[in-house]
Amino acid sequence: HDLTLDSFWALHDLGMNFQPHKMFFRDHIIAYARDVGPVNMGPGQWRNKRALLRYFRVFLANLAKIKKEFTYARNMLVLAFRLKVRPFLFVDHVYHEVHMVEPFLNYCYLPISMPPERTEPFSAEKLCALPMQASIANATLIPGQKLSLLAVAVEARLDEPIADRVLPL
């Protein structure tokens, strides 16, 4: 997980017993997803490649705001969700598509459990910067990005297989 927790566990494995007098907290970025899966980006996989480029365009349209205020990343993920654009992760030279769920992302302080105890991030007491409910109806658009994001949304619909589209008769 990180150097701090790894160090506590290494000391515990060497026989050290921790008995803190009070709880202390550590910051975590928690992303909420239904599932994550590898995506084939090989030759002929143009839909997957275009989906990745759409995600990059949504991300870049929001990057300046995220740099100023990290919690704005949730807004970007809500926008992507509303546009039917899935985020991607790049892990071990493979792209993975992420199926995000509410509340999408939060920045929280969780207690650090001393070994042999473990902190459970989804049930532990935590102090979070954002509410644990995210409204998909309240995504804020940065001035000037409406037209470019509309193009992303239209392009995403056009890339859907014909069988997945609803066509009025």
CSV table of C-alpha atoms in Angstrom, one decimal:
chain,number,residue,atom,x,y,z
A,1,HIS,CA,0.0,0.0,0.0
A,2,ASP,CA,2.6,2.6,1.0
A,3,LEU,CA,5.9,3.0,2.8
A,4,THR,CA,4.3,3.8,6.2
A,5,LEU,CA,2.1,0.7,6.4
A,6,ASP,CA,4.7,-1.5,4.9
A,7,SER,CA,7.2,-0.3,7.5
A,8,PHE,CA,4.7,-1.0,10.4
A,9,TRP,CA,4.2,-4.5,9.0
A,10,ALA,CA,8.0,-5.1,8.7
A,11,LEU,CA,8.5,-4.1,12.3
A,12,HIS,CA,5.6,-6.2,13.4
A,13,ASP,CA,7.1,-9.2,11.6
A,14,LEU,CA,10.3,-8.6,13.5
A,15,GLY,CA,8.4,-8.9,16.8
A,16,MET,CA,7.5,-5.3,17.6
A,17,ASN,CA,4.2,-4.8,19.3
A,18,PHE,CA,2.3,-1.5,18.7
A,19,GLN,CA,0.0,0.0,21.3
A,20,PRO,CA,-0.8,3.6,20.4
A,21,HIS,CA,-2.4,5.8,23.0
A,22,LYS,CA,-4.7,7.4,20.4
A,23,MET,CA,-5.9,6.8,16.9
A,24,PHE,CA,-4.1,8.6,14.0
A,25,PHE,CA,-5.3,9.0,10.5
A,26,ARG,CA,-3.8,8.8,7.0
A,27,ASP,CA,-5.2,10.3,3.7
A,28,HIS,CA,-6.5,8.0,1.0
A,29,ILE,CA,-8.0,8.5,-2.4
A,30,ILE,CA,-10.8,6.0,-2.8
A,31,ALA,CA,-12.2,5.2,-6.2
A,32,TYR,CA,-15.5,3.3,-6.4
A,33,ALA,CA,-16.0,0.8,-9.2
A,34,ARG,CA,-18.2,-2.1,-10.1
A,35,ASP,CA,-15.4,-3.8,-12.0
A,36,VAL,CA,-12.2,-3.3,-13.9
A,37,GLY,CA,-11.1,-5.3,-16.9
A,38,PRO,CA,-8.3,-5.3,-19.5
A,39,VAL,CA,-9.1,-3.8,-22.9
A,40,ASN,CA,-7.7,-5.1,-26.1
A,41,MET,CA,-5.9,-2.2,-27.9
A,42,GLY,CA,-4.4,-4.4,-30.7
A,43,PRO,CA,-4.8,-3.9,-34.4
A,44,GLY,CA,-8.3,-3.5,-35.6
A,45,GLN,CA,-9.6,-2.5,-32.1
A,46,TRP,CA,-10.7,1.0,-33.2
A,47,ARG,CA,-13.7,1.2,-30.9
A,48,ASN,CA,-11.5,0.6,-27.9
A,49,LYS,CA,-8.9,3.1,-29.1
A,50,ARG,CA,-11.5,5.8,-29.7
A,51,ALA,CA,-13.0,5.1,-26.3
A,52,LEU,CA,-9.6,5.7,-24.7
A,53,LEU,CA,-9.1,8.9,-26.7
A,54,ARG,CA,-12.6,10.1,-25.5
A,55,TYR,CA,-11.6,9.5,-21.9
A,56,PHE,CA,-8.4,11.5,-22.4
A,57,ARG,CA,-10.4,14.4,-23.9
A,58,VAL,CA,-12.8,14.5,-21.0
A,59,PHE,CA,-9.8,14.2,-18.6
A,60,LEU,CA,-7.8,17.0,-20.3
A,61,ALA,CA,-10.8,19.3,-20.4
A,62,ASN,CA,-10.9,19.1,-16.6
A,63,LEU,CA,-7.2,18.8,-15.7
A,64,ALA,CA,-6.6,22.4,-14.9
A,65,LYS,CA,-9.5,22.5,-12.4
A,66,ILE,CA,-8.3,19.1,-10.9
A,67,LYS,CA,-4.8,20.5,-10.5
A,68,LYS,CA,-6.2,23.4,-8.5
A,69,GLU,CA,-8.7,21.3,-6.4
A,70,PHE,CA,-8.2,17.6,-6.5
A,71,THR,CA,-11.7,16.8,-5.3
A,72,TYR,CA,-12.9,18.2,-8.7
A,73,ALA,CA,-11.8,14.8,-10.1
A,74,ARG,CA,-15.2,13.5,-8.9
A,75,ASN,CA,-17.0,16.1,-11.0
A,76,MET,CA,-14.9,14.9,-14.0
A,77,LEU,CA,-15.9,11.3,-13.4
A,78,VAL,CA,-19.5,12.2,-13.1
A,79,LEU,CA,-19.3,14.1,-16.4
A,80,ALA,CA,-17.6,11.1,-18.0
A,81,PHE,CA,-20.4,8.8,-16.6
A,82,ARG,CA,-23.1,11.1,-18.0
A,83,LEU,CA,-21.4,11.2,-21.4
A,84,LYS,CA,-21.1,7.3,-21.3
A,85,VAL,CA,-17.3,7.6,-21.3
A,86,ARG,CA,-15.6,5.1,-19.1
A,87,PRO,CA,-12.3,5.9,-17.4
A,88,PHE,CA,-9.2,3.8,-18.1
A,89,LEU,CA,-6.2,2.8,-16.0
A,90,PHE,CA,-2.8,1.8,-17.5
A,91,VAL,CA,-1.3,-1.0,-15.4
A,92,ASP,CA,1.6,-3.2,-16.3
A,93,HIS,CA,1.5,-2.0,-20.0
A,94,VAL,CA,-2.2,-2.9,-20.3
A,95,TYR,CA,-5.2,-0.6,-20.5
A,96,HIS,CA,-8.1,-1.4,-18.1
A,97,GLU,CA,-11.6,0.0,-18.5
A,98,VAL,CA,-13.2,1.0,-15.2
A,99,HIS,CA,-16.9,0.7,-14.6
A,100,MET,CA,-17.4,3.5,-12.0
A,101,VAL,CA,-20.2,3.6,-9.5
A,102,GLU,CA,-21.5,6.3,-7.1
A,103,PRO,CA,-19.9,8.1,-5.2
A,104,PHE,CA,-17.1,7.7,-7.9
A,105,LEU,CA,-14.2,9.1,-5.9
A,106,ASN,CA,-13.5,10.6,-2.5
A,107,TYR,CA,-10.5,11.9,-0.6
A,108,CYS,CA,-10.7,10.5,3.0
A,109,TYR,CA,-8.7,10.3,6.1
A,110,LEU,CA,-8.9,6.7,7.5
A,111,PRO,CA,-7.5,5.5,10.8
A,112,ILE,CA,-4.2,3.5,10.5
A,113,SER,CA,-4.7,0.2,12.2
A,114,MET,CA,-1.5,-1.1,13.9
A,115,PRO,CA,-0.5,-4.7,12.9
A,116,PRO,CA,-1.9,-7.3,13.2
A,117,GLU,CA,-5.1,-5.3,12.8
A,118,ARG,CA,-6.1,-4.1,9.3
A,119,THR,CA,-8.2,-1.1,8.3
A,120,GLU,CA,-11.2,-1.8,6.1
A,121,PRO,CA,-11.6,1.4,3.9
A,122,PHE,CA,-15.3,0.8,3.1
A,123,SER,CA,-16.5,0.2,6.7
A,124,ALA,CA,-13.9,2.0,8.8
A,125,GLU,CA,-14.5,5.3,10.5
A,126,LYS,CA,-13.4,8.0,8.0
A,127,LEU,CA,-13.3,11.7,7.5
A,128,CYS,CA,-14.0,12.5,3.8
A,129,ALA,CA,-13.7,15.8,1.9
A,130,LEU,CA,-16.8,15.1,-0.2
A,131,PRO,CA,-20.2,13.6,0.8
A,132,MET,CA,-20.6,9.9,0.3
A,133,GLN,CA,-23.4,10.5,-2.2
A,134,ALA,CA,-22.6,12.0,-5.5
A,135,SER,CA,-25.4,13.4,-7.7
A,136,ILE,CA,-25.0,12.5,-11.3
A,137,ALA,CA,-27.4,15.3,-12.1
A,138,ASN,CA,-25.0,17.9,-10.7
A,139,ALA,CA,-21.9,17.8,-12.9
A,140,THR,CA,-20.4,21.3,-13.4
A,141,LEU,CA,-19.2,22.2,-16.9
A,142,ILE,CA,-16.3,24.6,-17.2
A,143,PRO,CA,-17.1,27.5,-19.5
A,144,GLY,CA,-16.1,26.7,-23.0
A,145,GLN,CA,-16.2,22.9,-22.7
A,146,LYS,CA,-19.8,22.3,-23.5
A,147,LEU,CA,-19.3,22.0,-27.3
A,148,SER,CA,-16.2,19.8,-27.0
A,149,LEU,CA,-18.0,17.5,-24.5
A,150,LEU,CA,-21.1,17.4,-26.6
A,151,ALA,CA,-18.9,16.1,-29.5
A,152,VAL,CA,-17.5,13.5,-27.2
A,153,ALA,CA,-21.0,12.3,-26.2
A,154,VAL,CA,-22.2,12.2,-29.9
A,155,GLU,CA,-19.1,10.3,-30.9
A,156,ALA,CA,-19.6,7.8,-28.1
A,157,ARG,CA,-23.1,7.1,-29.3
A,158,LEU,CA,-22.0,6.6,-32.8
A,159,ASP,CA,-19.3,4.1,-31.8
A,160,GLU,CA,-21.9,1.9,-30.0
A,161,PRO,CA,-22.7,-1.3,-32.0
A,162,ILE,CA,-25.8,-0.9,-34.0
A,163,ALA,CA,-27.6,-3.6,-31.9
A,164,ASP,CA,-27.1,-1.4,-28.8
A,165,ARG,CA,-28.7,1.7,-30.3
A,166,VAL,CA,-32.3,2.6,-29.9
A,167,LEU,CA,-33.6,3.9,-33.3
A,168,PRO,CA,-37.1,5.5,-33.5
A,169,LEU,CA,-39.2,4.0,-36.2
